[in-house]
Amino acid sequence: MRADKKPVMNEMRKAIPASVIRRFPKYLAHVQAVREVGEVWVSSQALALALGLTSSTVRQDLSHLDYSGVSKRGYKVEELEKILVKVLGLEVSRNMVIVGAGNIGRALALHGDFHRKGFTIRGIFDSDPSLQGSRVGGLTVQSMDALKGAVAGEKIDIGVIAVPASAAQDVADALAKAGVKGLLNLAGTHVRAGEGVAVVDVRLVASLQELAYAIKMFEGE
Amino acid sequence: MRADKKPVMNEMRKAIPASVIRRFPKYLAHVQAVREVGEVWVSSQALALALGLTSSTVRQDLSHLDYSGVSKRGYKVEELEKILVKVLGLEVSRNMVIVGAGNIGRALALHGDFHRKGFTIRGIFDSDPSLQGSRVGGLTVQSMDALKGAVAGEKIDIGVIAVPASAAQDVADALAKAGVKGLLNLAGTHVRAGEGVAVVDVRLVASLQELAYAIKMFEGE
């Protein structure tokens, strides 16, 4: 227990609320889709409908950006895309490594979407000697001993935690020590990182539990 | 565009706010871990530290439950677990199917955590004939024609969307038509479902973009 370490997300909330930041990638995906079919303007109503939000949430969310829409026309697609990319820090592409070469880790390593969106997987690591040396797409599974050198040598910003919950904190510590700035945690358990290392959780079981709750509500229990 | 269909999540917010519901599975995971090591009480401070929240958020979140803590001791672990399980609707185990037998779909089908947590995968489907008939763990990839019969015959509540973004809405429609009550959407795009069908998104690229934002903040841009 490292009681002296404050959760890192608090520092982000001072800038734009974390709940709003979490929606920006959804706006960005829609704005890019709309631009690809040649639209010039997008209204808060259209954004609301496409993203399953209310128009007033959309207007409030976008008021955090240094850009305001035009009355009756909405937002200029190209400008909104540019500013979302800038605010999210996506002009820079990021290198990442995956720790854990099990089913989930391998699937992520083979997932083409990441590279297309500016996130390039440079390595995959596992502590299990029977997995080391095996191929995953264009990569070879390496031992954990090789992690530190790879992170330093290949300018890795992001470490993906794709190990069982029991190993997650150790992997988080190893990645932070190796010098990554952010952790994407798929281990299904909370991990703590030191100062200056951000953590975002992808919680598969928790998402299913949230869905179970929604189903229960529909069933009228 | 189905402008007549309201986003389903609004109906849930009337009960317990969706943002709070999304945290309950995290509380539950911690409470179960704490119970397994024999703890009887858990304080809001301990929960806050373990989950990266403030104590006041914890107290506010848990005030939505029909159970209040005891001054100076906190919450009784066993009771808190029971009520979280009940509120989330997790006494009932749920059957699910996966649509999409690519890397992500196969990885999910092989992921042992789901079954342990009461979510059992009963089938995997893909429209690609070259994948149909191949084995994924104990399952055989079936054609989309078999979906409807499987959902009805095996009492499937949840459909997992593990296809590319371009096919996601069609798969969502097919699953809803087949009779599932909830969709777990990993396609990285928003899908709309009809009345009475809940949707929870697992957004891998969006999570990376959120992380990129956090890293940018730390870098002091």
Short mmCIF file of C-alpha atoms in Angstrom, two decimals:
data_model
loop_
_atom_site.label_atom_id
_atom_site.label_comp_id
_atom_site.label_asym_id
_atom_site.label_seq_id
_atom_site.Cartn_x
_atom_site.Cartn_y
_atom_site.Cartn_z
CA MET A 1 0.00 0.00 0.00
CA ARG A 2 1.59 3.28 -1.03
CA ALA A 3 -0.59 5.73 0.90
CA ASP A 4 1.71 8.61 -0.03
CA LYS A 5 0.89 8.36 -3.73
CA LYS A 6 -2.17 10.28 -4.80
CA PRO A 7 -4.28 8.87 -7.63
CA VAL A 8 -3.02 10.45 -10.84
CA MET A 9 -6.43 11.08 -12.35
CA ASN A 10 -7.08 13.91 -9.91
CA GLU A 11 -4.41 15.99 -11.60
CA MET A 12 -6.17 15.62 -14.95
CA ARG A 13 -9.53 16.75 -13.67
CA LYS A 14 -8.18 20.20 -13.05
CA ALA A 15 -7.77 20.60 -16.80
CA ILE A 16 -10.89 19.20 -18.51
CA PRO A 17 -13.13 16.90 -16.43
CA ALA A 18 -12.14 13.25 -16.93
CA SER A 19 -15.73 12.33 -17.80
CA VAL A 20 -15.63 14.86 -20.66
CA ILE A 21 -12.20 13.75 -21.85
CA ARG A 22 -13.50 10.18 -22.00
CA ARG A 23 -16.19 11.30 -24.45
CA PHE A 24 -13.85 13.29 -26.73
CA PRO A 25 -12.57 10.17 -28.55
CA LYS A 26 -16.22 9.31 -29.37
CA TYR A 27 -16.76 12.81 -30.78
CA LEU A 28 -13.53 12.49 -32.74
CA ALA A 29 -14.48 9.13 -34.25
CA HIS A 30 -17.85 10.50 -35.37
CA VAL A 31 -16.41 13.76 -36.71
CA GLN A 32 -13.85 11.80 -38.74
CA ALA A 33 -16.56 9.50 -40.13
CA VAL A 34 -18.69 12.53 -41.05
CA ARG A 35 -15.72 14.29 -42.71
CA GLU A 36 -14.97 11.17 -44.77
CA VAL A 37 -18.44 11.33 -46.33
CA GLY A 38 -17.89 15.00 -47.21
CA GLU A 39 -19.95 16.82 -44.57
CA VAL A 40 -18.81 20.38 -43.75
CA TRP A 41 -20.98 21.13 -40.70
CA VAL A 42 -22.14 18.96 -37.82
CA SER A 43 -24.80 20.08 -35.34
CA SER A 44 -24.93 19.36 -31.63
CA GLN A 45 -28.20 17.50 -32.31
CA ALA A 46 -26.54 15.23 -34.89
CA LEU A 47 -23.62 14.58 -32.53
CA ALA A 48 -26.04 13.86 -29.69
CA LEU A 49 -28.03 11.38 -31.77
CA ALA A 50 -24.95 9.61 -33.10
CA LEU A 51 -23.31 9.29 -29.68
CA GLY A 52 -26.36 8.57 -27.55
CA LEU A 53 -26.08 11.82 -25.57
CA THR A 54 -28.35 14.84 -25.07
CA SER A 55 -27.70 17.98 -27.12
CA SER A 56 -27.05 19.95 -23.97
CA THR A 57 -24.34 17.48 -22.87
CA VAL A 58 -22.74 17.86 -26.31
CA ARG A 59 -22.77 21.66 -26.09
CA GLN A 60 -21.42 21.58 -22.55
CA ASP A 61 -18.69 19.07 -23.46
CA LEU A 62 -17.56 21.06 -26.48
CA SER A 63 -17.59 24.32 -24.50
CA HIS A 64 -14.38 23.01 -22.90
CA LEU A 65 -12.67 23.40 -26.28
CA ASP A 66 -11.15 26.63 -27.47
CA TYR A 67 -13.66 26.74 -30.34
CA SER A 68 -17.35 27.54 -30.45
CA GLY A 69 -19.94 26.51 -32.97
CA VAL A 70 -21.89 28.82 -35.25
CA SER A 71 -25.53 29.45 -34.39
CA LYS A 72 -27.94 27.31 -36.47
CA ARG A 73 -25.14 25.56 -38.39
CA GLY A 74 -23.26 23.88 -35.56
CA TYR A 75 -19.58 23.02 -35.66
CA LYS A 76 -17.28 23.08 -38.67
CA VAL A 77 -16.25 19.43 -39.10
CA GLU A 78 -12.66 20.11 -40.11
CA GLU A 79 -12.00 22.56 -37.29
CA LEU A 80 -13.67 20.38 -34.67
CA GLU A 81 -11.55 17.41 -35.78
CA LYS A 82 -8.34 19.46 -35.65
CA ILE A 83 -9.01 20.82 -32.18
CA LEU A 84 -10.05 17.41 -30.77
CA VAL A 85 -6.85 15.87 -32.14
CA LYS A 86 -4.84 18.69 -30.58
CA VAL A 87 -6.59 18.64 -27.20
CA LEU A 88 -6.20 14.86 -26.90
CA GLY A 89 -2.52 15.12 -27.87
CA LEU A 90 -2.95 12.86 -30.89
CA GLU A 91 -0.70 14.78 -33.33
CA VAL A 92 2.14 12.79 -31.76
CA SER A 93 2.09 9.06 -32.46
CA ARG A 94 2.90 6.87 -29.46
CA ASN A 95 4.91 3.69 -29.16
CA MET A 96 3.74 0.97 -26.83
CA VAL A 97 4.63 -2.44 -25.47
CA ILE A 98 2.36 -5.23 -24.30
CA VAL A 99 3.17 -7.27 -21.21
CA GLY A 100 1.39 -10.62 -21.29
CA ALA A 101 1.36 -12.87 -24.35
CA GLY A 102 -1.79 -14.79 -23.44
CA ASN A 103 -4.98 -14.67 -25.50
CA ILE A 104 -5.79 -11.03 -24.78
CA GLY A 105 -2.21 -9.77 -25.18
CA ARG A 106 -1.78 -11.59 -28.48
CA ALA A 107 -5.13 -10.34 -29.79
CA LEU A 108 -4.17 -6.76 -28.98
CA ALA A 109 -0.78 -7.19 -30.66
CA LEU A 110 -2.56 -8.36 -33.82
CA HIS A 111 -5.26 -5.65 -33.69
CA GLY A 112 -4.77 -3.38 -36.74
CA ASP A 113 -6.84 -0.46 -35.38
CA PHE A 114 -4.16 0.72 -32.97
CA HIS A 115 -1.49 1.38 -35.60
CA ARG A 116 -4.01 3.14 -37.85
CA LYS A 117 -4.89 5.46 -34.96
CA GLY A 118 -1.27 6.36 -34.19
CA PHE A 119 -0.46 3.77 -31.53
CA THR A 120 2.30 1.40 -32.62
CA ILE A 121 3.12 -1.79 -30.75
CA ARG A 122 6.90 -2.20 -30.60
CA GLY A 123 7.22 -5.26 -28.38
CA ILE A 124 5.47 -8.00 -26.43
CA PHE A 125 6.83 -9.50 -23.21
CA ASP A 126 5.96 -12.42 -20.98
CA SER A 127 7.52 -13.95 -17.89
CA ASP A 128 6.57 -17.47 -19.05
CA PRO A 129 9.65 -19.05 -20.71
CA SER A 130 7.42 -21.36 -22.77
CA LEU A 131 5.97 -18.31 -24.57
CA GLN A 132 9.26 -16.47 -25.05
CA GLY A 133 10.57 -16.67 -28.60
CA SER A 134 7.15 -17.42 -30.12
CA ARG A 135 5.92 -15.11 -32.90
CA VAL A 136 2.92 -12.79 -32.66
CA GLY A 137 2.43 -11.11 -36.01
CA GLY A 138 5.70 -9.30 -36.72
CA LEU A 139 6.89 -9.47 -33.11
CA THR A 140 8.72 -12.06 -31.00
CA VAL A 141 7.70 -12.58 -27.38
CA GLN A 142 10.58 -11.44 -25.16
CA SER A 143 11.47 -12.07 -21.53
CA MET A 144 10.76 -9.45 -18.86
CA ASP A 145 14.51 -8.91 -18.56
CA ALA A 146 14.44 -7.27 -21.97
CA LEU A 147 11.68 -4.80 -21.01
CA LYS A 148 13.80 -1.99 -19.61
CA GLY A 149 16.17 -1.88 -22.58
CA ALA A 150 13.29 -1.93 -25.06
CA VAL A 151 11.41 0.92 -23.37
CA ALA A 152 14.52 3.11 -23.29
CA GLY A 153 15.76 2.17 -26.75
CA GLU A 154 12.49 2.47 -28.64
CA LYS A 155 11.01 5.52 -26.88
CA ILE A 156 8.03 3.62 -25.51
CA ASP A 157 5.38 5.84 -23.89
CA ILE A 158 2.67 3.30 -23.13
CA GLY A 159 2.69 -0.10 -21.46
CA VAL A 160 -0.30 -2.41 -21.85
CA ILE A 161 -0.97 -4.71 -18.90
CA ALA A 162 -2.46 -7.95 -20.25
CA VAL A 163 -1.66 -10.35 -17.41
CA PRO A 164 -3.86 -11.99 -14.74
CA ALA A 165 -4.99 -9.74 -11.87
CA SER A 166 -2.55 -11.33 -9.43
CA ALA A 167 0.45 -10.19 -11.51
CA ALA A 168 -0.91 -6.77 -12.52
CA GLN A 169 0.68 -4.60 -9.82
CA ASP A 170 4.13 -6.15 -10.36
CA VAL A 171 3.86 -5.54 -14.10
CA ALA A 172 2.69 -1.96 -13.49
CA ASP A 173 5.71 -1.38 -11.26
CA ALA A 174 8.09 -2.93 -13.81
CA LEU A 175 6.67 -0.81 -16.63
CA ALA A 176 6.85 2.39 -14.58
CA LYS A 177 10.41 1.59 -13.55
CA ALA A 178 11.31 0.97 -17.18
CA GLY A 179 10.11 4.50 -17.94
CA VAL A 180 6.69 4.38 -19.59
CA LYS A 181 4.44 7.39 -19.02
CA GLY A 182 1.10 5.66 -19.27
CA LEU A 183 -0.46 2.27 -18.51
CA LEU A 184 -3.43 0.70 -20.26
CA ASN A 185 -4.62 -1.84 -17.73
CA LEU A 186 -6.64 -4.83 -18.94
CA ALA A 187 -5.98 -6.97 -15.88
CA GLY A 188 -9.39 -6.37 -14.35
CA THR A 189 -7.96 -5.09 -11.08
CA HIS A 190 -6.97 -1.64 -9.91
CA VAL A 191 -3.24 -0.87 -10.19
CA ARG A 192 -1.46 2.05 -8.64
CA ALA A 193 1.31 3.86 -10.46
CA GLY A 194 3.82 6.40 -9.22
CA GLU A 195 3.68 10.15 -9.80
CA GLY A 196 3.75 11.12 -13.43
CA VAL A 197 2.46 7.79 -14.73
CA ALA A 198 -1.15 7.79 -15.95
CA VAL A 199 -3.40 4.73 -15.77
CA VAL A 200 -6.50 3.98 -17.84
CA ASP A 201 -8.44 0.79 -17.08
CA VAL A 202 -10.19 -1.36 -19.68
CA ARG A 203 -12.46 -3.49 -17.56
CA LEU A 204 -14.06 -6.33 -19.47
CA VAL A 205 -15.73 -8.12 -16.55
CA ALA A 206 -16.83 -4.80 -15.04
CA SER A 207 -18.42 -3.84 -18.38
CA LEU A 208 -20.34 -7.12 -18.38
CA GLN A 209 -21.45 -6.46 -14.81
CA GLU A 210 -22.66 -3.00 -15.83
CA LEU A 211 -24.57 -4.64 -18.67
CA ALA A 212 -26.06 -7.19 -16.28
CA TYR A 213 -27.36 -4.29 -14.19
CA ALA A 214 -28.94 -2.65 -17.25
CA ILE A 215 -30.58 -5.95 -18.21
CA LYS A 216 -31.89 -6.36 -14.69
CA MET A 217 -33.43 -2.88 -14.89
CA PHE A 218 -35.11 -3.73 -18.19
CA GLU A 219 -36.42 -6.97 -16.76
CA GLY A 220 -38.09 -4.80 -14.15
CA GLU A 221 -36.72 -6.52 -11.10
CA MET B 1 -30.49 6.89 -38.59
CA ARG B 2 -33.27 5.82 -36.25
CA ALA B 3 -34.17 9.18 -34.71
CA ASP B 4 -37.18 7.67 -32.99
CA LYS B 5 -35.07 5.43 -30.77
CA LYS B 6 -33.90 7.08 -27.60
CA PRO B 7 -30.52 6.04 -26.16
CA VAL B 8 -31.23 3.32 -23.65
CA MET B 9 -28.77 4.53 -21.04
CA ASN B 10 -31.08 7.40 -20.11
CA GLU B 11 -33.54 4.98 -18.63
CA MET B 12 -30.88 3.56 -16.33
CA ARG B 13 -29.80 6.91 -14.96
CA LYS B 14 -33.15 7.33 -13.32
CA ALA B 15 -32.29 4.47 -11.02
CA ILE B 16 -28.68 4.90 -9.87
CA PRO B 17 -26.49 7.30 -11.87
CA ALA B 18 -24.62 5.44 -14.63
CA SER B 19 -21.30 6.89 -13.44
CA VAL B 20 -21.89 5.34 -10.01
CA ILE B 21 -23.03 2.00 -11.46
CA ARG B 22 -19.83 1.87 -13.48
CA ARG B 23 -17.82 2.08 -10.26
CA PHE B 24 -19.79 -0.62 -8.39
CA PRO B 25 -17.98 -3.52 -10.11
CA LYS B 26 -14.68 -2.00 -8.91
CA TYR B 27 -16.00 -1.84 -5.35
CA LEU B 28 -17.22 -5.40 -5.67
CA ALA B 29 -13.86 -6.70 -6.90
CA HIS B 30 -12.07 -5.03 -3.99
CA VAL B 31 -14.61 -6.14 -1.40
CA GLN B 32 -14.30 -9.74 -2.64
CA ALA B 33 -10.49 -9.58 -2.49
CA VAL B 34 -10.65 -8.17 1.05
CA ARG B 35 -13.15 -10.84 2.14
CA GLU B 36 -10.88 -13.57 0.76
CA VAL B 37 -8.06 -12.46 3.08
CA GLY B 38 -10.45 -12.56 6.03
CA GLU B 39 -11.22 -8.89 6.66
CA VAL B 40 -14.57 -8.17 8.35
CA TRP B 41 -14.75 -4.37 7.99
CA VAL B 42 -13.66 -2.05 5.20
CA SER B 43 -13.52 1.73 5.62
CA SER B 44 -14.38 4.35 3.01
CA GLN B 45 -10.75 5.50 3.26
CA ALA B 46 -9.44 2.01 2.45
CA LEU B 47 -11.86 1.70 -0.47
CA ALA B 48 -10.85 5.15 -1.72
CA LEU B 49 -7.15 4.32 -1.58
CA ALA B 50 -7.59 0.96 -3.28
CA LEU B 51 -9.77 2.33 -6.09
CA GLY B 52 -8.07 5.68 -6.67
CA LEU B 53 -11.09 7.71 -5.51
CA THR B 54 -11.68 10.25 -2.75
CA SER B 55 -13.34 9.07 0.48
CA SER B 56 -16.23 11.44 -0.13
CA THR B 57 -16.89 9.91 -3.57
CA VAL B 58 -16.90 6.48 -1.94
CA ARG B 59 -19.38 7.56 0.73
CA GLN B 60 -21.59 9.27 -1.85
CA ASP B 61 -21.47 6.24 -4.18
CA LEU B 62 -22.36 3.79 -1.43
CA SER B 63 -25.16 6.04 -0.17
CA HIS B 64 -27.10 4.84 -3.24
CA LEU B 65 -27.20 1.38 -1.68
CA ASP B 66 -29.82 0.31 0.77
CA TYR B 67 -27.13 -0.15 3.43
CA SER B 68 -25.14 2.32 5.46
CA GLY B 69 -21.80 1.90 7.12
CA VAL B 70 -21.09 2.02 10.84
CA SER B 71 -19.38 5.13 12.19
CA LYS B 72 -15.62 4.64 12.70
CA ARG B 73 -15.67 1.02 11.47
CA GLY B 74 -16.90 1.50 7.92
CA TYR B 75 -18.77 -1.14 5.96
CA LYS B 76 -19.22 -4.79 6.86
CA VAL B 77 -17.43 -6.65 4.05
CA GLU B 78 -19.88 -9.52 3.78
CA GLU B 79 -22.96 -7.29 3.71
CA LEU B 80 -21.44 -4.84 1.25
CA GLU B 81 -20.55 -7.71 -1.08
CA LYS B 82 -24.03 -9.17 -0.87
CA ILE B 83 -25.77 -5.89 -1.59
CA LEU B 84 -23.45 -5.02 -4.49
CA VAL B 85 -24.07 -8.43 -6.05
CA LYS B 86 -27.81 -7.92 -5.64
CA VAL B 87 -27.88 -4.33 -6.94
CA LEU B 88 -25.83 -5.27 -10.01
CA GLY B 89 -28.09 -8.26 -10.69
CA LEU B 90 -25.24 -10.75 -10.44
CA GLU B 91 -27.06 -13.51 -8.52
CA VAL B 92 -28.27 -14.65 -11.93
CA SER B 93 -25.59 -16.01 -14.25
CA ARG B 94 -25.89 -14.85 -17.84
CA ASN B 95 -25.31 -16.66 -21.12
CA MET B 96 -23.67 -14.86 -23.98
CA VAL B 97 -22.62 -15.26 -27.59
CA ILE B 98 -19.76 -13.60 -29.43
CA VAL B 99 -20.17 -12.34 -32.99
CA GLY B 100 -16.82 -12.05 -34.74
CA ALA B 101 -14.21 -14.81 -34.64
CA GLY B 102 -11.22 -12.58 -35.37
CA ASN B 103 -8.37 -12.03 -32.91
CA ILE B 104 -10.41 -10.12 -30.34
CA GLY B 105 -13.47 -12.40 -30.55
CA ARG B 106 -11.37 -15.53 -30.19
CA ALA B 107 -9.41 -14.05 -27.27
CA LEU B 108 -12.64 -13.22 -25.45
CA ALA B 109 -13.99 -16.71 -26.10
CA LEU B 110 -10.87 -18.17 -24.50
CA HIS B 111 -10.84 -15.72 -21.55
CA GLY B 112 -11.47 -17.71 -18.38
CA ASP B 113 -12.45 -14.70 -16.23
CA PHE B 114 -15.92 -14.38 -17.72
CA HIS B 115 -17.12 -17.83 -16.75
CA ARG B 116 -15.69 -17.47 -13.25
CA LYS B 117 -17.67 -14.24 -12.84
CA GLY B 118 -20.97 -15.76 -13.98
CA PHE B 119 -20.89 -14.96 -17.70
CA THR B 120 -20.79 -18.08 -19.85
CA ILE B 121 -20.02 -18.00 -23.56
CA ARG B 122 -22.36 -20.40 -25.38
CA GLY B 123 -21.47 -19.70 -28.99
CA ILE B 124 -19.27 -17.81 -31.44
CA PHE B 125 -20.44 -16.67 -34.88
CA ASP B 126 -18.84 -15.16 -37.96
CA SER B 127 -20.09 -14.27 -41.42
CA ASP B 128 -16.78 -15.34 -42.98
CA PRO B 129 -17.22 -18.90 -44.35
CA SER B 130 -13.47 -19.55 -44.04
CA LEU B 131 -13.75 -19.20 -40.25
CA GLN B 132 -16.96 -21.22 -39.85
CA GLY B 133 -16.36 -24.69 -38.49
CA SER B 134 -13.02 -23.81 -36.89
CA ARG B 135 -12.61 -24.52 -33.18
CA VAL B 136 -12.17 -21.87 -30.45
CA GLY B 137 -11.63 -23.62 -27.14
CA GLY B 138 -14.70 -25.80 -26.66
CA LEU B 139 -16.77 -23.96 -29.27
CA THR B 140 -17.15 -24.20 -33.06
CA VAL B 141 -17.49 -21.01 -35.11
CA GLN B 142 -20.99 -20.94 -36.61
CA SER B 143 -22.56 -19.00 -39.47
CA MET B 144 -24.77 -15.98 -38.79
CA ASP B 145 -27.75 -18.02 -39.97
CA ALA B 146 -27.45 -20.09 -36.81
CA LEU B 147 -27.54 -17.03 -34.50
CA LYS B 148 -31.28 -16.70 -34.01
CA GLY B 149 -31.81 -20.34 -33.15
CA ALA B 150 -28.92 -20.36 -30.71
CA VAL B 151 -30.11 -17.24 -28.86
CA ALA B 152 -33.61 -18.64 -28.47
CA GLY B 153 -32.55 -22.19 -27.68
CA GLU B 154 -29.83 -21.43 -25.16
CA LYS B 155 -31.43 -18.46 -23.35
CA ILE B 156 -28.74 -16.01 -24.40
CA ASP B 157 -28.99 -12.60 -22.69
CA ILE B 158 -25.85 -10.91 -23.96
CA GLY B 159 -24.32 -10.51 -27.42
CA VAL B 160 -20.69 -9.44 -27.74
CA ILE B 161 -19.90 -7.40 -30.86
CA ALA B 162 -16.32 -8.21 -31.90
CA VAL B 163 -16.40 -7.21 -35.59
CA PRO B 164 -14.90 -4.23 -37.47
CA ALA B 165 -16.65 -0.86 -37.02
CA SER B 166 -18.21 -1.02 -40.49
CA ALA B 167 -20.16 -4.19 -39.60
CA ALA B 168 -21.04 -3.25 -36.02
CA GLN B 169 -24.52 -1.77 -36.54
CA ASP B 170 -25.63 -4.74 -38.67
CA VAL B 171 -24.42 -7.15 -36.01
CA ALA B 172 -26.14 -5.11 -33.28
CA ASP B 173 -29.39 -5.28 -35.27
CA ALA B 174 -29.04 -9.03 -35.85
CA LEU B 175 -28.37 -9.69 -32.17
CA ALA B 176 -31.30 -7.53 -31.04
CA LYS B 177 -33.57 -9.25 -33.56
CA ALA B 178 -32.42 -12.62 -32.28
CA GLY B 179 -33.57 -11.58 -28.83
CA VAL B 180 -30.55 -10.64 -26.70
CA LYS B 181 -31.20 -8.07 -23.95
CA GLY B 182 -27.74 -6.53 -23.82
CA LEU B 183 -24.83 -5.79 -26.15
CA LEU B 184 -21.18 -5.54 -25.20
CA ASN B 185 -19.71 -3.54 -28.04
CA LEU B 186 -15.99 -3.84 -28.79
CA ALA B 187 -16.24 -2.52 -32.35
CA GLY B 188 -14.88 0.92 -31.47
CA THR B 189 -17.90 2.71 -32.92
CA HIS B 190 -21.22 3.72 -31.44
CA VAL B 191 -24.10 1.33 -32.12
CA ARG B 192 -27.75 2.01 -31.51
CA ALA B 193 -30.08 -0.66 -30.19
CA GLY B 194 -33.84 -0.74 -29.98
CA GLU B 195 -35.94 -0.18 -26.86
CA GLY B 196 -35.23 -2.64 -24.12
CA VAL B 197 -31.74 -3.57 -25.34
CA ALA B 198 -28.85 -2.17 -23.29
CA VAL B 199 -25.47 -1.32 -24.79
CA VAL B 200 -22.13 -1.03 -23.01
CA ASP B 201 -19.09 0.01 -25.04
CA VAL B 202 -15.56 -1.27 -24.48
CA ARG B 203 -13.47 1.23 -26.39
CA LEU B 204 -9.87 0.17 -26.77
CA VAL B 205 -8.70 2.95 -29.10
CA ALA B 206 -10.65 5.55 -27.12
CA SER B 207 -8.94 4.33 -23.93
CA LEU B 208 -5.56 4.79 -25.60
CA GLN B 209 -6.57 8.28 -26.71
CA GLU B 210 -7.59 9.11 -23.15
CA LEU B 211 -4.19 7.86 -22.02
CA ALA B 212 -2.46 9.97 -24.69
CA TYR B 213 -4.24 13.00 -23.23
CA ALA B 214 -3.07 12.16 -19.71
CA ILE B 215 0.50 11.72 -20.95
CA LYS B 216 0.33 15.05 -22.76
CA MET B 217 -0.80 16.70 -19.50
CA PHE B 218 2.11 15.14 -17.61
CA GLU B 219 4.54 16.27 -20.30
CA GLY B 220 3.32 19.77 -19.56
CA GLU B 221 2.22 20.71 -23.05
#
